[in-house]
PDB file of C-alpha atoms in Angstrom:
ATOM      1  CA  UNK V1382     -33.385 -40.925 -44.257  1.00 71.00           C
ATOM      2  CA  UNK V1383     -31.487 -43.803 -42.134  1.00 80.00           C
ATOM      3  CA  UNK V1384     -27.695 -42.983 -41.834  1.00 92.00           C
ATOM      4  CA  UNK V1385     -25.042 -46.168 -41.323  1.00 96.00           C
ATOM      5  CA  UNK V1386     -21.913 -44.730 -39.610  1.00 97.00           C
ATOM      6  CA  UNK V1387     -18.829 -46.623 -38.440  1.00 97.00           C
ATOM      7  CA  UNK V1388     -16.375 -44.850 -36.576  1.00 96.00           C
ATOM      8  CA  UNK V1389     -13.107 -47.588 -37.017  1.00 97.00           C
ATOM      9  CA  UNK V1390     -11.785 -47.193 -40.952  1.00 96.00           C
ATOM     10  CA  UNK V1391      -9.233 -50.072 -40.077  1.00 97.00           C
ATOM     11  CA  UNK V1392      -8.722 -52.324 -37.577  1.00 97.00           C
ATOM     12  CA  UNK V1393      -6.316 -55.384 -36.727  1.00 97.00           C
ATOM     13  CA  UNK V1394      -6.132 -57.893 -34.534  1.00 98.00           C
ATOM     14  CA  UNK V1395      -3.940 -61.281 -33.439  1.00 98.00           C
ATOM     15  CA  UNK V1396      -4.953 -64.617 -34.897  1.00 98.00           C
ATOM     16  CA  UNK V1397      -7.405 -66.543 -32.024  1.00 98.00           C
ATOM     17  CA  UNK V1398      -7.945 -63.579 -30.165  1.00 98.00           C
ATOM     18  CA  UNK V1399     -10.917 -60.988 -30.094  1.00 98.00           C
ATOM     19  CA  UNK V1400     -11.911 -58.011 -32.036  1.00 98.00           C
ATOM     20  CA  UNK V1401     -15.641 -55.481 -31.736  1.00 98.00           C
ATOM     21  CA  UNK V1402     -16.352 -53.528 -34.564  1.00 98.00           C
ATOM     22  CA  UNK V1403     -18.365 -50.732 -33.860  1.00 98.00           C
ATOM     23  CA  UNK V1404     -21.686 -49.230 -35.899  1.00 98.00           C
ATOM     24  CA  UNK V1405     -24.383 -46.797 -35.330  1.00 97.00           C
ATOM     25  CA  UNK V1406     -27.042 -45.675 -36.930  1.00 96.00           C
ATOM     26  CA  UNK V1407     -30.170 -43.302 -37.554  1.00 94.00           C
ATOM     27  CA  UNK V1408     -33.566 -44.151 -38.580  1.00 89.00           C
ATOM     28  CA  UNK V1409     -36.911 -43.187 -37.561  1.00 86.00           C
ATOM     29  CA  UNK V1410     -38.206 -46.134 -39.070  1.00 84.00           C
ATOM     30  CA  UNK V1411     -39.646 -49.080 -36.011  1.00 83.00           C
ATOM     31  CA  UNK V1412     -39.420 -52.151 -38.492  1.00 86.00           C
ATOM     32  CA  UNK V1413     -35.875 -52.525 -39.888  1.00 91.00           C
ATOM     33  CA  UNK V1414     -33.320 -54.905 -39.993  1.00 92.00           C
ATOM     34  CA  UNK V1415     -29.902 -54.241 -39.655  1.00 94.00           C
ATOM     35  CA  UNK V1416     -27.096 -56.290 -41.664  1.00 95.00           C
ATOM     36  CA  UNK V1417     -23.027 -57.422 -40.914  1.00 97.00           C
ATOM     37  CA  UNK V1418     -21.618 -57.720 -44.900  1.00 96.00           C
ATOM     38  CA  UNK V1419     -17.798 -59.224 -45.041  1.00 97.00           C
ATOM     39  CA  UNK V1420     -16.318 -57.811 -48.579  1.00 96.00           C
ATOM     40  CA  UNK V1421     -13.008 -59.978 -48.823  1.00 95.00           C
ATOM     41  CA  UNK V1422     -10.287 -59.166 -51.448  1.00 92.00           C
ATOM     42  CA  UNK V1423     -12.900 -61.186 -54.482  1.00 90.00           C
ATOM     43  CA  UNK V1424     -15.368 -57.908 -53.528  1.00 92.00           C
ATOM     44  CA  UNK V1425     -18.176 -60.657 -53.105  1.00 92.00           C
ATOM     45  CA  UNK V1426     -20.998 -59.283 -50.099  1.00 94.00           C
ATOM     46  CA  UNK V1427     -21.479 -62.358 -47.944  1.00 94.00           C
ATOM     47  CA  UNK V1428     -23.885 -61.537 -44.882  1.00 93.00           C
ATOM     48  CA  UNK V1429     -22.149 -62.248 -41.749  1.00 96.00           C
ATOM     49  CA  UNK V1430     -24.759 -61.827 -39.014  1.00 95.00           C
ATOM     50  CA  UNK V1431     -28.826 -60.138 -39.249  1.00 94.00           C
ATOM     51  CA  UNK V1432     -30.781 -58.310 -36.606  1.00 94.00           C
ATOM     52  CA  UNK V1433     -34.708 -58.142 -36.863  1.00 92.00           C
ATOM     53  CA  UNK V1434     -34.967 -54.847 -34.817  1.00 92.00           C
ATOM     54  CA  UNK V1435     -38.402 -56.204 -33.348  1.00 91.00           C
ATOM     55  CA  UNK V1436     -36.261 -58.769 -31.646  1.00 91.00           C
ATOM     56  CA  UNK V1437     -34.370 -58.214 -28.201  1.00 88.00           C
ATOM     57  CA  UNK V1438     -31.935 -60.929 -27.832  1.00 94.00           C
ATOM     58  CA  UNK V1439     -28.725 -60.490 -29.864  1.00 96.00           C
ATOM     59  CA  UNK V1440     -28.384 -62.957 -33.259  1.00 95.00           C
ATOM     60  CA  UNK V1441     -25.640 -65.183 -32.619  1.00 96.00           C
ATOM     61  CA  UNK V1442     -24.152 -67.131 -35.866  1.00 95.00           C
ATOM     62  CA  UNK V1443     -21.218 -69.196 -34.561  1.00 96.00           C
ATOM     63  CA  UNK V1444     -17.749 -67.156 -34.184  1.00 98.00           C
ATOM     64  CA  UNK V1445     -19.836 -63.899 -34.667  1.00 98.00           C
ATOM     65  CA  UNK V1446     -22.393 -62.053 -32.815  1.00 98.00           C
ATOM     66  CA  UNK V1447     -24.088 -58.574 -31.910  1.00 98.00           C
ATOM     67  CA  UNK V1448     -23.951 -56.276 -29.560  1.00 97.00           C
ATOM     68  CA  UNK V1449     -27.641 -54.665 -30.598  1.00 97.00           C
ATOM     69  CA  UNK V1450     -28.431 -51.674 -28.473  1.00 96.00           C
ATOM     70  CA  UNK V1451     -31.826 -50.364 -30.231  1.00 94.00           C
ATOM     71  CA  UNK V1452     -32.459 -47.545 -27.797  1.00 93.00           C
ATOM     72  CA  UNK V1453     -28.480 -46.405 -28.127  1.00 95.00           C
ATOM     73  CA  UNK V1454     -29.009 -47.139 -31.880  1.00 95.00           C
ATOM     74  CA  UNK V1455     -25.616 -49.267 -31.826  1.00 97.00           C
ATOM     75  CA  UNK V1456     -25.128 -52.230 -33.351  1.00 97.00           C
ATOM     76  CA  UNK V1457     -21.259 -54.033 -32.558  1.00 98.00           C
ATOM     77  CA  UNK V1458     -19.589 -56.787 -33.947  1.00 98.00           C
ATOM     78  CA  UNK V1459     -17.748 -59.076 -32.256  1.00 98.00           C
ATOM     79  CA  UNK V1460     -15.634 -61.790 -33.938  1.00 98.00           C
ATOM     80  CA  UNK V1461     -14.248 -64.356 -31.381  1.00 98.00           C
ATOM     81  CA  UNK V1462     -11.413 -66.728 -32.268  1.00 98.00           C
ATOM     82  CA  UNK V1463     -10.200 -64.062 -35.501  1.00 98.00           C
ATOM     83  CA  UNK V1464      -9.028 -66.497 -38.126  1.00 98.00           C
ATOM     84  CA  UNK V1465      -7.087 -65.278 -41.111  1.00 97.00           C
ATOM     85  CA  UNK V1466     -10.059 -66.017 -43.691  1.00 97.00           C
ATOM     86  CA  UNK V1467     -12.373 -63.068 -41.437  1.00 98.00           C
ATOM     87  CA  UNK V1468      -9.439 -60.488 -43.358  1.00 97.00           C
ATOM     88  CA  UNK V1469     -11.829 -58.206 -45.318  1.00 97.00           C
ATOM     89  CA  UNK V1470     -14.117 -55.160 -45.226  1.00 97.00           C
ATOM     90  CA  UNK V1471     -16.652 -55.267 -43.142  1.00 98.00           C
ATOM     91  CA  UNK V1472     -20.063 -53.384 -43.741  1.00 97.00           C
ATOM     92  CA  UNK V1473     -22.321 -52.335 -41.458  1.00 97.00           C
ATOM     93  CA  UNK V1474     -25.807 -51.919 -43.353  1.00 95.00           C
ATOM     94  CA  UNK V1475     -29.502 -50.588 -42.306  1.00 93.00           C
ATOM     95  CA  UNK V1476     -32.587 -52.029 -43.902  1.00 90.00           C
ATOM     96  CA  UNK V1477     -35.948 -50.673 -43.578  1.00 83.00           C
ATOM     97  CA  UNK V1478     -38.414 -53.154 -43.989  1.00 78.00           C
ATOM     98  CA  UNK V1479     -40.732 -50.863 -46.384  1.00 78.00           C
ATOM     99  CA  UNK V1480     -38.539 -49.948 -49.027  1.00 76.00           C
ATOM    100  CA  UNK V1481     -36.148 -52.855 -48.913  1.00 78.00           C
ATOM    101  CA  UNK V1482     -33.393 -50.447 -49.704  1.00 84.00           C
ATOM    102  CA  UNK V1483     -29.892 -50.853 -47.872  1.00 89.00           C
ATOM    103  CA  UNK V1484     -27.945 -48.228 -46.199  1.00 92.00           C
ATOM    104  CA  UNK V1485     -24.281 -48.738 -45.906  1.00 95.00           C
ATOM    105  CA  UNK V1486     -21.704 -47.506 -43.154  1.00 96.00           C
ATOM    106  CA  UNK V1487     -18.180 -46.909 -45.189  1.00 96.00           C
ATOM    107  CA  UNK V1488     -16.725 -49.920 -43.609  1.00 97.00           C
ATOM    108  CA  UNK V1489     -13.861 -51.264 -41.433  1.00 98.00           C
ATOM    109  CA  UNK V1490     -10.521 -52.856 -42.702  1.00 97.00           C
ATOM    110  CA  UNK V1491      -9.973 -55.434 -40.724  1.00 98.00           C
ATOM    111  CA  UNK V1492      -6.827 -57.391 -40.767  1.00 98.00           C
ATOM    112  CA  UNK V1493      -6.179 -60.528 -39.245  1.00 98.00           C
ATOM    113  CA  UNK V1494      -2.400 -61.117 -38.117  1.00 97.00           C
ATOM    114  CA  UNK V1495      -0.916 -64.717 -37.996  1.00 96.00           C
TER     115      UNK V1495
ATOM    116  CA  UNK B1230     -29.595 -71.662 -51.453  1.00 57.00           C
ATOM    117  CA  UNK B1231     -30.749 -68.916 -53.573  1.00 61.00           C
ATOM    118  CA  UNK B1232     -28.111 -67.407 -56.090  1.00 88.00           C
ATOM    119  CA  UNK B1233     -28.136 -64.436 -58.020  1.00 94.00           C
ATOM    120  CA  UNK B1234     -25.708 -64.426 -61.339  1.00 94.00           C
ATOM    121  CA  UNK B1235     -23.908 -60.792 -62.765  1.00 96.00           C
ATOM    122  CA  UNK B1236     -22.564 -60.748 -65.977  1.00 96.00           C
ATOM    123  CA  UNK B1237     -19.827 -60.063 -66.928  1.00 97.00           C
ATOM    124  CA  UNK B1238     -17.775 -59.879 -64.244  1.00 96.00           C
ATOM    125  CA  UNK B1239     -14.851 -57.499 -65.587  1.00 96.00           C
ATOM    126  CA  UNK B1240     -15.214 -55.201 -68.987  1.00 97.00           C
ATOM    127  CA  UNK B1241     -13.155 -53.136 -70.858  1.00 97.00           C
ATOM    128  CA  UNK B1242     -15.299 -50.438 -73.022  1.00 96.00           C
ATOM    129  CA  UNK B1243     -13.736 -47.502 -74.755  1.00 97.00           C
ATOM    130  CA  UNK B1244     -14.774 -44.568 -74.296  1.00 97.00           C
ATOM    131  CA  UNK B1245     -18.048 -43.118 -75.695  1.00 97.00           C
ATOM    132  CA  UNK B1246     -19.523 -46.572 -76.184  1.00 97.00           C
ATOM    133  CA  UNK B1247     -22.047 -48.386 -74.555  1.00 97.00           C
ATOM    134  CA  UNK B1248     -22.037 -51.505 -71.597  1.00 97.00           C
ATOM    135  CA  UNK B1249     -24.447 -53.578 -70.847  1.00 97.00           C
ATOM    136  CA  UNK B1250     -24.090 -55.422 -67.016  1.00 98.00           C
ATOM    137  CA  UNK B1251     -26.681 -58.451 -66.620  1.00 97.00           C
ATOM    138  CA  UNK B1252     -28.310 -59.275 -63.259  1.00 96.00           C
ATOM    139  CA  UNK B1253     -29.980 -62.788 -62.973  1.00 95.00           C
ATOM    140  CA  UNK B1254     -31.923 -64.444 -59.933  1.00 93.00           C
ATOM    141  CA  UNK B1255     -31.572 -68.660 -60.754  1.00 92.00           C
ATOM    142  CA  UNK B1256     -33.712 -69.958 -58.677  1.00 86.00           C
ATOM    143  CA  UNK B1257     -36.554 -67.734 -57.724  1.00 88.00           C
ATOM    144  CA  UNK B1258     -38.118 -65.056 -58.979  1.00 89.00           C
ATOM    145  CA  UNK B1259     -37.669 -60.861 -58.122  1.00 89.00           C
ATOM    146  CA  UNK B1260     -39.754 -58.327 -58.315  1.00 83.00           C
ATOM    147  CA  UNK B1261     -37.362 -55.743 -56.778  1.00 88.00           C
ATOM    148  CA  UNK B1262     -34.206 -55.660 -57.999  1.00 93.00           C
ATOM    149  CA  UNK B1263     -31.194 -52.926 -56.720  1.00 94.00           C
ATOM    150  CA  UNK B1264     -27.845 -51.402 -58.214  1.00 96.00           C
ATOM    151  CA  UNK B1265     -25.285 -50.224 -56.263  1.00 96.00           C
ATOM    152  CA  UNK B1266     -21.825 -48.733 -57.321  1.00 97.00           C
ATOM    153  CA  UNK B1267     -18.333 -48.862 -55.109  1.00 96.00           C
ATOM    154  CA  UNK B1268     -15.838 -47.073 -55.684  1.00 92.00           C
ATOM    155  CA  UNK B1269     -11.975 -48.030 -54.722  1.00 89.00           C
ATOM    156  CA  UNK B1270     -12.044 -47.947 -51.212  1.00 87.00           C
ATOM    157  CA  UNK B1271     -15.636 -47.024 -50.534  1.00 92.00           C
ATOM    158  CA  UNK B1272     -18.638 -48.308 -49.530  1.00 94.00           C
ATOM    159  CA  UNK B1273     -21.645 -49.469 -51.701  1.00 94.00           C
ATOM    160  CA  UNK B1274     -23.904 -46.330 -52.778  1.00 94.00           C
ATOM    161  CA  UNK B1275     -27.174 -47.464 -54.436  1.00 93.00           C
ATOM    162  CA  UNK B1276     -27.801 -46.535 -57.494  1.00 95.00           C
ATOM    163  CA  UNK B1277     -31.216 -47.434 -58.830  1.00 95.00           C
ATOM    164  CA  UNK B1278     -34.670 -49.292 -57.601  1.00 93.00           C
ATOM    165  CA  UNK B1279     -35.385 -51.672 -60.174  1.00 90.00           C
ATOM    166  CA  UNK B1280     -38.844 -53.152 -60.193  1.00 86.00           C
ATOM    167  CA  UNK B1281     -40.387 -55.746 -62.658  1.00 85.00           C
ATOM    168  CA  UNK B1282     -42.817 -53.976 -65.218  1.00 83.00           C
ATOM    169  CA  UNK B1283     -41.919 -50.375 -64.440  1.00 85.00           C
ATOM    170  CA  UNK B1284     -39.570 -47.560 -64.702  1.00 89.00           C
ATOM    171  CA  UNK B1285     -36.587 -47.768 -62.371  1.00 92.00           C
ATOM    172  CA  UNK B1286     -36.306 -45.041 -59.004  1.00 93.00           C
ATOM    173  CA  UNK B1287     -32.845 -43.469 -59.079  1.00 95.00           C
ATOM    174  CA  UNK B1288     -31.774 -42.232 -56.212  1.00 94.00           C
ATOM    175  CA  UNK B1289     -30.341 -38.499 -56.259  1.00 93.00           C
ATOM    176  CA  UNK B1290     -27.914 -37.550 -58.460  1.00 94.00           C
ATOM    177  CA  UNK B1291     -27.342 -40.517 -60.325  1.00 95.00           C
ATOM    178  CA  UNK B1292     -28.661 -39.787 -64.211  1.00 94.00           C
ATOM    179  CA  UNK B1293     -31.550 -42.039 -65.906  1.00 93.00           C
ATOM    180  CA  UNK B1294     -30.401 -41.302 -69.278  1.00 95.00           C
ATOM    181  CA  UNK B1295     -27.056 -42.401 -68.494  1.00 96.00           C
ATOM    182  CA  UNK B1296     -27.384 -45.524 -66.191  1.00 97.00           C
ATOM    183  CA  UNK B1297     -30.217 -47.341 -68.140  1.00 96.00           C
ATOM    184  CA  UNK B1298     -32.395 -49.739 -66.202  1.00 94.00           C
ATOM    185  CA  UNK B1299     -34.653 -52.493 -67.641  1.00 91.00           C
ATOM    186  CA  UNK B1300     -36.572 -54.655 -65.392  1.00 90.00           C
ATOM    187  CA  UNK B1301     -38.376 -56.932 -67.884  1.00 83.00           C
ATOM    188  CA  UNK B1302     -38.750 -60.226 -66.194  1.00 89.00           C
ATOM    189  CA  UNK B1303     -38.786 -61.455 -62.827  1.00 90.00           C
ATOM    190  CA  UNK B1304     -35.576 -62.534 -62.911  1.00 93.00           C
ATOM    191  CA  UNK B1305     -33.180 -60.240 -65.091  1.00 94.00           C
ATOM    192  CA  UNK B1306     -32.680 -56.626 -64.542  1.00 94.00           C
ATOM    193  CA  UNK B1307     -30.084 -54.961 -67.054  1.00 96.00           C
ATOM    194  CA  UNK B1308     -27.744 -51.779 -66.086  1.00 97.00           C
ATOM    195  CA  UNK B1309     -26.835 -50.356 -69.360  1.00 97.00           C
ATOM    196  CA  UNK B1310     -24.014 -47.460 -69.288  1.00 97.00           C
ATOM    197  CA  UNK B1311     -24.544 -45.482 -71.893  1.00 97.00           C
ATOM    198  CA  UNK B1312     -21.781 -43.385 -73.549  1.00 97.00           C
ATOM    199  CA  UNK B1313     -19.380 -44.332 -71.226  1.00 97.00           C
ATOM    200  CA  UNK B1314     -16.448 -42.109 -69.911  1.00 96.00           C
ATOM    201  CA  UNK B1315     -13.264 -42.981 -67.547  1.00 96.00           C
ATOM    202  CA  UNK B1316     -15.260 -41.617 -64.287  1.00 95.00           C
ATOM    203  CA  UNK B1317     -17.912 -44.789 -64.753  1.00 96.00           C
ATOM    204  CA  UNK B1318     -15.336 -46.500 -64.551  1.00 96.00           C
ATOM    205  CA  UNK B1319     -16.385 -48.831 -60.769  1.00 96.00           C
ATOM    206  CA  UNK B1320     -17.405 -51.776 -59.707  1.00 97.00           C
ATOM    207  CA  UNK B1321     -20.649 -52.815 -59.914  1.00 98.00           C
ATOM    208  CA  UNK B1322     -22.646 -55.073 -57.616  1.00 97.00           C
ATOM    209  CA  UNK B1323     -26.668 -55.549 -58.186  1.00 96.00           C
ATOM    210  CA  UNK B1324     -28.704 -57.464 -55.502  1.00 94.00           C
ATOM    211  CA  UNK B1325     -32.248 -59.228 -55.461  1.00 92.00           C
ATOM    212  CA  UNK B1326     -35.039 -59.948 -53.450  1.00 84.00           C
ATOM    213  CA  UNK B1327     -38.070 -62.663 -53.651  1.00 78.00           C
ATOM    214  CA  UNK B1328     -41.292 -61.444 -53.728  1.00 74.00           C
ATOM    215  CA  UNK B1329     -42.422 -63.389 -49.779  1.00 72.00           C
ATOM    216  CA  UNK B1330     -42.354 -61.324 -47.014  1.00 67.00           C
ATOM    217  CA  UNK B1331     -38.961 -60.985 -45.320  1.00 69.00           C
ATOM    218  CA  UNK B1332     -37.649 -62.569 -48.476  1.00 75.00           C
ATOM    219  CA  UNK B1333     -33.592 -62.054 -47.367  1.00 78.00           C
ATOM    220  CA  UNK B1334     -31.373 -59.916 -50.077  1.00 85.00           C
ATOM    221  CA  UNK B1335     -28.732 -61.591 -51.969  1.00 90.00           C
ATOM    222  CA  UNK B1336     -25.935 -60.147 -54.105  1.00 94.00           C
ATOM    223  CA  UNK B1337     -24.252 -60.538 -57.186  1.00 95.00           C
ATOM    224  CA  UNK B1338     -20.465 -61.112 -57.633  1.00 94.00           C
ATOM    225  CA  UNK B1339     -19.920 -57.701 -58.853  1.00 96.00           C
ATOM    226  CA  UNK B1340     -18.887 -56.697 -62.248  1.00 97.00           C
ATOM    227  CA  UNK B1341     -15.669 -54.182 -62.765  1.00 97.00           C
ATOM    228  CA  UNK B1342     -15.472 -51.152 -65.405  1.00 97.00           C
ATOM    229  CA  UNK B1343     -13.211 -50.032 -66.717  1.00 97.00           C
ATOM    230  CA  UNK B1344     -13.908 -47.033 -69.428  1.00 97.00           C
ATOM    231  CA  UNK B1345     -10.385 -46.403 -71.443  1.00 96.00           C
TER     232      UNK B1345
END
């Protein structure tokens, strides 16, 4: 069974500046994907950022990329330039490639101050 | 880009009656279909494994005979909550594939529950 965890329930950080969210995760699985899902206050999923796991160099999708660390299992977020609209939940997700099925972490709070 | 429609988005039932939640790819077609329920707060536990033509795969602990799944085209599933009580009461969100390899998921807008 593939386990999502993240370790940061909330987080908050200044307008313009910087913010890593951490996740980590279990599998045993070799071909998965992992997932970035932003869950603002409207409690639509919008994918942020995806990972093939086959794939060394780190996806990139402009003011967001990954910190993917297959061997450590760890799989960061970084936001650069935090504007107020990236305010939401964001889940951290696992997807193995035979079943299709999504694992969720429980999600960081993050809050965006002006 | 490829959408996938939930209906409705917010219900009121009272309690002992029936709800039915629609799930709806528009533009291409899905075999697999998924249900997942969040609670306040909480993250998104999956529910059920819906596939096109056959019985649904629950996952543990979540009852068949009260969480009715019907697949029956490639592009509706149907949640039904039968007999509902004030603890279904949740949000809702279904999601859908397309049938290509590495088809990417996409998710409904969620539907919200609440069982009087």
């Amino acid at each position: 069974a593939q386990t999502v965890t993240q370790s940061q329930p909330e987080m908050s950080v200044q307008e313009a500046e910087t913010v890593t969210l951490s996740c980590t995760y279990d599998t045993s699985e070799n071909n998965y994907y992992l997932f970035w899902y932003k869950q603002p206050p409207s409690r639509q999923m919008i994918l942020v950022i995806r990972q093939e796991a086959y794939k060394q160099q780190n996806a990139t999708e402009n003011r967001f990329s990954v910190n993917f660390q297959k061997a450590a299992k760890s799989f960061s977020l970084k936001i650069s330039d935090s504007q107020l609209g990236d305010t939401a939940m964001y889940f951290c997700a696992h997807l193995w490639a035979g079943s299709y099925q999504l694992t969720f972490g429980k999600g960081t709070k993050l809050s965006v101050i002006p | 880009g490829a959408v996938v429609s939930q209906h409705p988005s917010w219900v009121i039932c009272k309690s002992g009656t029936s709800v039915k939640i629609e799930c709806r790819s528009l533009d291409f077609q899905a075999t697999t279909m998924f249900w997942y329920r969040q609670f306040p707060k909480q993250s998104l536990m999956l529910m059920a494994t819906s596939n096109e033509g056959s019985k649904a795969t629950y996952e543990q602990g979540v009852e068949k005979d009260k969480f009715l799944i019907n697949h029956a085209s490639l592009t509706l599933s149907t949640l039904t909550v039968t007999s509902a009580h004030p603890e279904d009461s949740s949000f809702y969100i279904c999601s859908a594939r397309g049938n290509s390899y590495n088809s990417p998921l996409h998710f409904g807008n969620g539907t919200r529950l609440t069982v009087t």
